[in-house]
Amino acid sequence: MRLLVDAGNTRVKWRLERSGSTVNSGADRLEEIETVPQLAEHGDAVGSIAVSTVISEENRARLVESLSRVTAAPVRFYWAESERSGLRNAYADYCLMGADRWHAMYAAWRMVRNGVAVIDAGSAVTIDYVSSNGTHLGGFILPGLNMMLRSLKSDAARIGFDPGDVRLVAPGTSTGECVNHGLAWLSSAMNDRVADDAKKHALAEVLVTGGDAGRLLDLGLVARHVPDLVLDGVGLIDAEESSA
């Protein structure tokens, strides 16, 4: 059995697999991993662990320690690369790219070979474009919804509001509406820009993943929702490396 882990800034997504089929999956906070009953139940059967992460070195050590309380399986971290199976990273220093972006792109590249845009809507929103010949055309990193809400609450004077429905784009008639509708308006504009860029770069499809994917889809994003794109990517790479 294999355990795949996507350790982000705010939560850890995981998936237990046996012979390519999902046995169980979930998303938990880092400090909760060692107490997840589904993981504890199968701990003795786990033979390997593959991790994609953007967390700090200190938190990586905490993650490994937590996993060691669940299973004795070895942990292998996978990072961004300059190239894999025809997918070529646009970064001159590929080590500076977040592993989650690379793994999401790789899964998307394996799924869509005639040009793809990849959106990962998490704590930050990342957007990457991959041409039909596997060239990473570059991308964008934007603050996510919760990051923008926190920024307005902490850094903008005299703006008091309660987080509300960030799916309406009509002009607001209260501070709360102005903030929430404004964030929806920004997201909707981003959706339109991705659609325009997809046409400009001849990208056949847009894939979206991450915790805020549903909100972007509700705001008109035309995309295929792939909830576990990062796990899919690190799983593919781990399988390739294990069979090499």
PDB file of C-alpha atoms in Angstrom:
ATOM      1  CA  MET A   1       0.000   0.000   0.000  1.00  0.00           C
ATOM      2  CA  ARG A   2       1.198   3.529  -0.779  1.00  0.00           C
ATOM      3  CA  LEU A   3       0.440   6.812   0.988  1.00  0.00           C
ATOM      4  CA  LEU A   4       0.452  10.016  -1.081  1.00  0.00           C
ATOM      5  CA  VAL A   5       0.669  13.338   0.763  1.00  0.00           C
ATOM      6  CA  ASP A   6       0.112  16.932  -0.378  1.00  0.00           C
ATOM      7  CA  ALA A   7       1.218  19.102   2.540  1.00  0.00           C
ATOM      8  CA  GLY A   8       0.114  22.684   1.969  1.00  0.00           C
ATOM      9  CA  ASN A   9       0.303  25.809   4.078  1.00  0.00           C
ATOM     10  CA  THR A  10      -2.918  25.164   5.995  1.00  0.00           C
ATOM     11  CA  ARG A  11      -3.797  21.478   5.603  1.00  0.00           C
ATOM     12  CA  VAL A  12      -2.443  18.088   4.631  1.00  0.00           C
ATOM     13  CA  LYS A  13      -4.273  16.115   1.950  1.00  0.00           C
ATOM     14  CA  TRP A  14      -3.567  12.397   1.797  1.00  0.00           C
ATOM     15  CA  ARG A  15      -4.581   9.344  -0.179  1.00  0.00           C
ATOM     16  CA  LEU A  16      -4.010   5.679   0.564  1.00  0.00           C
ATOM     17  CA  GLU A  17      -3.667   3.515  -2.539  1.00  0.00           C
ATOM     18  CA  ARG A  18      -3.438  -0.188  -3.183  1.00  0.00           C
ATOM     19  CA  SER A  19      -2.494  -1.299  -6.712  1.00  0.00           C
ATOM     20  CA  GLY A  20      -3.516   2.096  -8.100  1.00  0.00           C
ATOM     21  CA  SER A  21      -6.947   2.128  -6.442  1.00  0.00           C
ATOM     22  CA  THR A  22      -7.890   4.521  -3.643  1.00  0.00           C
ATOM     23  CA  VAL A  23      -8.441   2.821  -0.286  1.00  0.00           C
ATOM     24  CA  ASN A  24      -9.110   6.005   1.677  1.00  0.00           C
ATOM     25  CA  SER A  25      -8.395   9.729   1.520  1.00  0.00           C
ATOM     26  CA  GLY A  26      -8.831  12.882   3.532  1.00  0.00           C
ATOM     27  CA  ALA A  27      -7.595  16.345   4.465  1.00  0.00           C
ATOM     28  CA  ASP A  28      -6.454  17.254   7.963  1.00  0.00           C
ATOM     29  CA  ARG A  29      -4.333  19.774   9.801  1.00  0.00           C
ATOM     30  CA  LEU A  30      -0.662  18.866  10.227  1.00  0.00           C
ATOM     31  CA  GLU A  31      -0.981  18.368  13.969  1.00  0.00           C
ATOM     32  CA  GLU A  32      -3.913  15.969  13.450  1.00  0.00           C
ATOM     33  CA  ILE A  33      -2.230  13.543  11.034  1.00  0.00           C
ATOM     34  CA  GLU A  34      -1.002  11.082  13.640  1.00  0.00           C
ATOM     35  CA  THR A  35      -4.511  10.732  15.096  1.00  0.00           C
ATOM     36  CA  VAL A  36      -6.417  10.130  11.844  1.00  0.00           C
ATOM     37  CA  PRO A  37      -8.079   6.736  12.423  1.00  0.00           C
ATOM     38  CA  GLN A  38      -8.077   5.749   8.732  1.00  0.00           C
ATOM     39  CA  LEU A  39      -4.294   6.142   8.621  1.00  0.00           C
ATOM     40  CA  ALA A  40      -3.715   4.363  11.910  1.00  0.00           C
ATOM     41  CA  GLU A  41      -5.882   1.471  10.739  1.00  0.00           C
ATOM     42  CA  HIS A  42      -3.723   0.835   7.662  1.00  0.00           C
ATOM     43  CA  GLY A  43      -0.349   1.979   9.033  1.00  0.00           C
ATOM     44  CA  ASP A  44       1.231  -1.467   9.121  1.00  0.00           C
ATOM     45  CA  ALA A  45       0.262  -2.084   5.491  1.00  0.00           C
ATOM     46  CA  VAL A  46       1.841   1.111   4.109  1.00  0.00           C
ATOM     47  CA  GLY A  47       5.039   0.323   2.226  1.00  0.00           C
ATOM     48  CA  SER A  48       6.019   3.795   1.019  1.00  0.00           C
ATOM     49  CA  ILE A  49       5.091   7.455   1.394  1.00  0.00           C
ATOM     50  CA  ALA A  50       5.445  10.066  -1.373  1.00  0.00           C
ATOM     51  CA  VAL A  51       5.161  13.728  -0.396  1.00  0.00           C
ATOM     52  CA  SER A  52       4.644  16.971  -2.296  1.00  0.00           C
ATOM     53  CA  THR A  53       4.994  20.000  -0.049  1.00  0.00           C
ATOM     54  CA  VAL A  54       5.646  23.731   0.197  1.00  0.00           C
ATOM     55  CA  ILE A  55       5.917  23.860   3.994  1.00  0.00           C
ATOM     56  CA  SER A  56       8.999  24.976   5.916  1.00  0.00           C
ATOM     57  CA  GLU A  57      11.847  22.673   6.855  1.00  0.00           C
ATOM     58  CA  GLU A  58      10.678  22.779  10.474  1.00  0.00           C
ATOM     59  CA  ASN A  59       7.166  21.697   9.522  1.00  0.00           C
ATOM     60  CA  ARG A  60       8.535  19.023   7.199  1.00  0.00           C
ATOM     61  CA  ALA A  61      10.324  17.546  10.196  1.00  0.00           C
ATOM     62  CA  ARG A  62       7.073  17.671  12.166  1.00  0.00           C
ATOM     63  CA  LEU A  63       5.263  15.949   9.299  1.00  0.00           C
ATOM     64  CA  VAL A  64       7.826  13.145   9.143  1.00  0.00           C
ATOM     65  CA  GLU A  65       7.637  12.718  12.912  1.00  0.00           C
ATOM     66  CA  SER A  66       3.834  12.558  12.812  1.00  0.00           C
ATOM     67  CA  LEU A  67       3.865  10.027   9.988  1.00  0.00           C
ATOM     68  CA  SER A  68       6.410   7.907  11.862  1.00  0.00           C
ATOM     69  CA  ARG A  69       3.867   7.480  14.649  1.00  0.00           C
ATOM     70  CA  VAL A  70       1.421   6.004  12.129  1.00  0.00           C
ATOM     71  CA  THR A  71       3.680   3.850   9.967  1.00  0.00           C
ATOM     72  CA  ALA A  72       7.287   2.734   9.677  1.00  0.00           C
ATOM     73  CA  ALA A  73       7.234   3.233   5.895  1.00  0.00           C
ATOM     74  CA  PRO A  74      10.010   5.398   4.393  1.00  0.00           C
ATOM     75  CA  VAL A  75       9.088   8.964   3.428  1.00  0.00           C
ATOM     76  CA  ARG A  76      10.239  10.372   0.093  1.00  0.00           C
ATOM     77  CA  PHE A  77       9.865  14.046  -0.796  1.00  0.00           C
ATOM     78  CA  TYR A  78       9.523  15.083  -4.430  1.00  0.00           C
ATOM     79  CA  TRP A  79      10.394  18.558  -5.668  1.00  0.00           C
ATOM     80  CA  ALA A  80      10.125  20.593  -8.855  1.00  0.00           C
ATOM     81  CA  GLU A  81      12.316  19.492 -11.767  1.00  0.00           C
ATOM     82  CA  SER A  82      13.687  21.060 -14.931  1.00  0.00           C
ATOM     83  CA  GLU A  83      12.031  18.427 -17.134  1.00  0.00           C
ATOM     84  CA  ARG A  84      10.075  15.205 -16.981  1.00  0.00           C
ATOM     85  CA  SER A  85       8.641  13.124 -19.801  1.00  0.00           C
ATOM     86  CA  GLY A  86       8.468  16.061 -22.190  1.00  0.00           C
ATOM     87  CA  LEU A  87       7.225  18.672 -19.698  1.00  0.00           C
ATOM     88  CA  ARG A  88       9.817  21.470 -19.517  1.00  0.00           C
ATOM     89  CA  ASN A  89       9.909  23.951 -16.659  1.00  0.00           C
ATOM     90  CA  ALA A  90      10.128  27.640 -17.606  1.00  0.00           C
ATOM     91  CA  TYR A  91      12.014  28.542 -14.424  1.00  0.00           C
ATOM     92  CA  ALA A  92      15.727  29.143 -14.944  1.00  0.00           C
ATOM     93  CA  ASP A  93      16.204  27.951 -11.359  1.00  0.00           C
ATOM     94  CA  TYR A  94      13.566  25.244 -11.137  1.00  0.00           C
ATOM     95  CA  CYS A  95      14.393  24.618  -7.469  1.00  0.00           C
ATOM     96  CA  LEU A  96      12.590  27.876  -6.666  1.00  0.00           C
ATOM     97  CA  MET A  97       9.251  26.560  -7.951  1.00  0.00           C
ATOM     98  CA  GLY A  98       6.828  25.144  -5.403  1.00  0.00           C
ATOM     99  CA  ALA A  99       6.618  21.367  -5.628  1.00  0.00           C
ATOM    100  CA  ASP A 100       2.826  21.472  -5.671  1.00  0.00           C
ATOM    101  CA  ARG A 101       2.806  23.575  -8.852  1.00  0.00           C
ATOM    102  CA  TRP A 102       5.127  21.183 -10.635  1.00  0.00           C
ATOM    103  CA  HIS A 103       3.199  18.115  -9.564  1.00  0.00           C
ATOM    104  CA  ALA A 104      -0.146  19.644 -10.563  1.00  0.00           C
ATOM    105  CA  MET A 105       1.329  20.606 -13.932  1.00  0.00           C
ATOM    106  CA  TYR A 106       2.743  17.149 -14.469  1.00  0.00           C
ATOM    107  CA  ALA A 107      -0.582  15.461 -13.772  1.00  0.00           C
ATOM    108  CA  ALA A 108      -2.296  17.942 -16.098  1.00  0.00           C
ATOM    109  CA  TRP A 109       0.325  17.357 -18.807  1.00  0.00           C
ATOM    110  CA  ARG A 110      -0.242  13.624 -18.590  1.00  0.00           C
ATOM    111  CA  MET A 111      -4.016  14.158 -18.865  1.00  0.00           C
ATOM    112  CA  VAL A 112      -4.128  16.840 -21.579  1.00  0.00           C
ATOM    113  CA  ARG A 113      -1.469  16.721 -24.284  1.00  0.00           C
ATOM    114  CA  ASN A 114      -2.818  19.475 -26.516  1.00  0.00           C
ATOM    115  CA  GLY A 115      -2.242  22.487 -24.271  1.00  0.00           C
ATOM    116  CA  VAL A 116      -3.542  23.049 -20.752  1.00  0.00           C
ATOM    117  CA  ALA A 117      -3.994  25.776 -18.153  1.00  0.00           C
ATOM    118  CA  VAL A 118      -3.640  24.637 -14.537  1.00  0.00           C
ATOM    119  CA  ILE A 119      -5.235  26.557 -11.658  1.00  0.00           C
ATOM    120  CA  ASP A 120      -4.574  25.592  -8.049  1.00  0.00           C
ATOM    121  CA  ALA A 121      -6.874  27.672  -5.848  1.00  0.00           C
ATOM    122  CA  GLY A 122      -5.576  27.266  -2.317  1.00  0.00           C
ATOM    123  CA  SER A 123      -4.062  29.646   0.239  1.00  0.00           C
ATOM    124  CA  ALA A 124      -2.498  31.254  -2.808  1.00  0.00           C
ATOM    125  CA  VAL A 125      -3.842  30.879  -6.330  1.00  0.00           C
ATOM    126  CA  THR A 126      -1.350  29.617  -8.884  1.00  0.00           C
ATOM    127  CA  ILE A 127      -1.979  29.588 -12.622  1.00  0.00           C
ATOM    128  CA  ASP A 128       0.333  27.857 -15.076  1.00  0.00           C
ATOM    129  CA  TYR A 129       0.171  27.388 -18.836  1.00  0.00           C
ATOM    130  CA  VAL A 130       1.609  24.380 -20.657  1.00  0.00           C
ATOM    131  CA  SER A 131       1.718  24.312 -24.460  1.00  0.00           C
ATOM    132  CA  SER A 132       0.905  21.307 -26.604  1.00  0.00           C
ATOM    133  CA  ASN A 133       4.619  20.487 -26.966  1.00  0.00           C
ATOM    134  CA  GLY A 134       5.150  20.398 -23.194  1.00  0.00           C
ATOM    135  CA  THR A 135       6.712  23.837 -22.797  1.00  0.00           C
ATOM    136  CA  HIS A 136       5.775  25.547 -19.558  1.00  0.00           C
ATOM    137  CA  LEU A 137       4.890  29.038 -20.769  1.00  0.00           C
ATOM    138  CA  GLY A 138       5.057  30.500 -17.273  1.00  0.00           C
ATOM    139  CA  GLY A 139       2.402  31.399 -14.774  1.00  0.00           C
ATOM    140  CA  PHE A 140       1.026  33.643 -12.066  1.00  0.00           C
ATOM    141  CA  ILE A 141       0.807  33.582  -8.272  1.00  0.00           C
ATOM    142  CA  LEU A 142      -2.020  35.534  -6.635  1.00  0.00           C
ATOM    143  CA  PRO A 143      -3.315  35.797  -3.069  1.00  0.00           C
ATOM    144  CA  GLY A 144      -6.130  33.392  -2.301  1.00  0.00           C
ATOM    145  CA  LEU A 145      -9.527  34.381  -0.926  1.00  0.00           C
ATOM    146  CA  ASN A 146      -8.714  33.904   2.759  1.00  0.00           C
ATOM    147  CA  MET A 147      -5.371  35.657   2.373  1.00  0.00           C
ATOM    148  CA  MET A 148      -7.093  38.701   0.855  1.00  0.00           C
ATOM    149  CA  LEU A 149      -9.745  38.713   3.588  1.00  0.00           C
ATOM    150  CA  ARG A 150      -7.061  38.581   6.300  1.00  0.00           C
ATOM    151  CA  SER A 151      -5.134  41.385   4.621  1.00  0.00           C
ATOM    152  CA  LEU A 152      -8.175  43.659   4.514  1.00  0.00           C
ATOM    153  CA  LYS A 153      -9.022  42.902   8.127  1.00  0.00           C
ATOM    154  CA  SER A 154      -5.505  43.500   9.454  1.00  0.00           C
ATOM    155  CA  ASP A 155      -3.989  46.104   7.134  1.00  0.00           C
ATOM    156  CA  ALA A 156      -6.861  48.329   5.962  1.00  0.00           C
ATOM    157  CA  ALA A 157      -7.920  50.954   8.494  1.00  0.00           C
ATOM    158  CA  ARG A 158     -11.606  51.417   9.310  1.00  0.00           C
ATOM    159  CA  ILE A 159     -12.813  48.542   7.132  1.00  0.00           C
ATOM    160  CA  GLY A 160     -15.022  46.434   9.370  1.00  0.00           C
ATOM    161  CA  PHE A 161     -16.867  43.527   7.780  1.00  0.00           C
ATOM    162  CA  ASP A 162     -17.918  39.948   8.234  1.00  0.00           C
ATOM    163  CA  PRO A 163     -16.850  37.387   5.623  1.00  0.00           C
ATOM    164  CA  GLY A 164     -19.869  36.531   3.511  1.00  0.00           C
ATOM    165  CA  ASP A 165     -20.833  34.953   0.220  1.00  0.00           C
ATOM    166  CA  VAL A 166     -17.995  35.590  -2.223  1.00  0.00           C
ATOM    167  CA  ARG A 167     -20.014  34.544  -5.254  1.00  0.00           C
ATOM    168  CA  LEU A 168     -21.893  37.754  -6.091  1.00  0.00           C
ATOM    169  CA  VAL A 169     -20.400  40.451  -8.304  1.00  0.00           C
ATOM    170  CA  ALA A 170     -23.075  43.158  -8.094  1.00  0.00           C
ATOM    171  CA  PRO A 171     -21.924  46.487  -6.610  1.00  0.00           C
ATOM    172  CA  GLY A 172     -22.172  46.333  -2.819  1.00  0.00           C
ATOM    173  CA  THR A 173     -24.317  48.641  -0.698  1.00  0.00           C
ATOM    174  CA  SER A 174     -22.512  48.024   2.608  1.00  0.00           C
ATOM    175  CA  THR A 175     -18.873  47.595   3.567  1.00  0.00           C
ATOM    176  CA  GLY A 176     -19.346  43.851   3.954  1.00  0.00           C
ATOM    177  CA  GLU A 177     -20.963  43.544   0.529  1.00  0.00           C
ATOM    178  CA  CYS A 178     -18.333  45.783  -1.055  1.00  0.00           C
ATOM    179  CA  VAL A 179     -15.549  43.565   0.295  1.00  0.00           C
ATOM    180  CA  ASN A 180     -17.143  40.199  -0.477  1.00  0.00           C
ATOM    181  CA  HIS A 181     -18.516  41.228  -3.863  1.00  0.00           C
ATOM    182  CA  GLY A 182     -15.199  42.896  -4.653  1.00  0.00           C
ATOM    183  CA  LEU A 183     -13.321  39.656  -4.052  1.00  0.00           C
ATOM    184  CA  ALA A 184     -15.841  37.839  -6.233  1.00  0.00           C
ATOM    185  CA  TRP A 185     -15.381  40.519  -8.902  1.00  0.00           C
ATOM    186  CA  LEU A 186     -11.599  40.030  -8.832  1.00  0.00           C
ATOM    187  CA  SER A 187     -11.993  36.260  -9.125  1.00  0.00           C
ATOM    188  CA  SER A 188     -14.449  36.629 -11.989  1.00  0.00           C
ATOM    189  CA  ALA A 189     -12.027  38.938 -13.803  1.00  0.00           C
ATOM    190  CA  MET A 190      -9.262  36.370 -13.289  1.00  0.00           C
ATOM    191  CA  ASN A 191     -11.511  33.681 -14.773  1.00  0.00           C
ATOM    192  CA  ASP A 192     -12.059  35.835 -17.855  1.00  0.00           C
ATOM    193  CA  ARG A 193      -8.336  36.460 -18.215  1.00  0.00           C
ATOM    194  CA  VAL A 194      -7.550  32.739 -18.021  1.00  0.00           C
ATOM    195  CA  ALA A 195     -10.115  32.072 -20.751  1.00  0.00           C
ATOM    196  CA  ASP A 196      -8.560  34.780 -22.942  1.00  0.00           C
ATOM    197  CA  ASP A 197      -5.049  33.446 -22.346  1.00  0.00           C
ATOM    198  CA  ALA A 198      -6.149  29.892 -23.125  1.00  0.00           C
ATOM    199  CA  LYS A 199      -7.350  31.075 -26.534  1.00  0.00           C
ATOM    200  CA  LYS A 200      -4.234  33.180 -27.092  1.00  0.00           C
ATOM    201  CA  HIS A 201      -1.881  30.277 -26.341  1.00  0.00           C
ATOM    202  CA  ALA A 202      -4.056  27.612 -28.017  1.00  0.00           C
ATOM    203  CA  LEU A 203      -4.607  25.681 -24.794  1.00  0.00           C
ATOM    204  CA  ALA A 204      -7.285  23.052 -25.241  1.00  0.00           C
ATOM    205  CA  GLU A 205      -8.456  22.804 -21.649  1.00  0.00           C
ATOM    206  CA  VAL A 206      -8.381  24.417 -18.218  1.00  0.00           C
ATOM    207  CA  LEU A 207      -8.028  22.230 -15.108  1.00  0.00           C
ATOM    208  CA  VAL A 208      -8.732  23.552 -11.613  1.00  0.00           C
ATOM    209  CA  THR A 209      -7.898  22.090  -8.218  1.00  0.00           C
ATOM    210  CA  GLY A 210      -7.628  23.342  -4.640  1.00  0.00           C
ATOM    211  CA  GLY A 211     -10.012  24.266  -1.853  1.00  0.00           C
ATOM    212  CA  ASP A 212     -11.502  27.294  -3.617  1.00  0.00           C
ATOM    213  CA  ALA A 213     -12.015  25.549  -6.961  1.00  0.00           C
ATOM    214  CA  GLY A 214     -15.777  25.339  -6.423  1.00  0.00           C
ATOM    215  CA  ARG A 215     -16.045  29.076  -5.824  1.00  0.00           C
ATOM    216  CA  LEU A 216     -14.189  29.846  -9.050  1.00  0.00           C
ATOM    217  CA  LEU A 217     -16.468  27.474 -10.951  1.00  0.00           C
ATOM    218  CA  ASP A 218     -19.529  29.156  -9.413  1.00  0.00           C
ATOM    219  CA  LEU A 219     -18.136  32.483 -10.635  1.00  0.00           C
ATOM    220  CA  GLY A 220     -18.060  31.278 -14.229  1.00  0.00           C
ATOM    221  CA  LEU A 221     -14.698  29.580 -14.638  1.00  0.00           C
ATOM    222  CA  VAL A 222     -14.942  27.167 -17.557  1.00  0.00           C
ATOM    223  CA  ALA A 223     -12.743  24.311 -16.398  1.00  0.00           C
ATOM    224  CA  ARG A 224     -12.610  20.660 -15.442  1.00  0.00           C
ATOM    225  CA  HIS A 225     -12.459  20.172 -11.681  1.00  0.00           C
ATOM    226  CA  VAL A 226      -9.746  17.688 -10.671  1.00  0.00           C
ATOM    227  CA  PRO A 227      -9.798  17.736  -6.849  1.00  0.00           C
ATOM    228  CA  ASP A 228      -6.523  15.884  -6.220  1.00  0.00           C
ATOM    229  CA  LEU A 229      -4.323  17.070  -9.068  1.00  0.00           C
ATOM    230  CA  VAL A 230      -1.226  17.489  -6.869  1.00  0.00           C
ATOM    231  CA  LEU A 231      -1.624  14.000  -5.397  1.00  0.00           C
ATOM    232  CA  ASP A 232      -2.155  12.631  -8.892  1.00  0.00           C
ATOM    233  CA  GLY A 233       1.078  14.254 -10.063  1.00  0.00           C
ATOM    234  CA  VAL A 234       3.285  13.167  -7.183  1.00  0.00           C
ATOM    235  CA  GLY A 235       1.793   9.684  -7.473  1.00  0.00           C
ATOM    236  CA  LEU A 236       2.720   9.468 -11.150  1.00  0.00           C
ATOM    237  CA  ILE A 237       6.273  10.647 -10.477  1.00  0.00           C
ATOM    238  CA  ASP A 238       6.702   8.300  -7.524  1.00  0.00           C
ATOM    239  CA  ALA A 239       5.565   5.360  -9.664  1.00  0.00           C
ATOM    240  CA  GLU A 240       8.036   6.324 -12.395  1.00  0.00           C
ATOM    241  CA  GLU A 241      10.906   6.679  -9.941  1.00  0.00           C
ATOM    242  CA  SER A 242      10.053   3.428  -8.170  1.00  0.00           C
ATOM    243  CA  SER A 243      10.064   1.477 -11.425  1.00  0.00           C
ATOM    244  CA  ALA A 244      13.254   3.077 -12.777  1.00  0.00           C
TER     245      ALA A 244
END
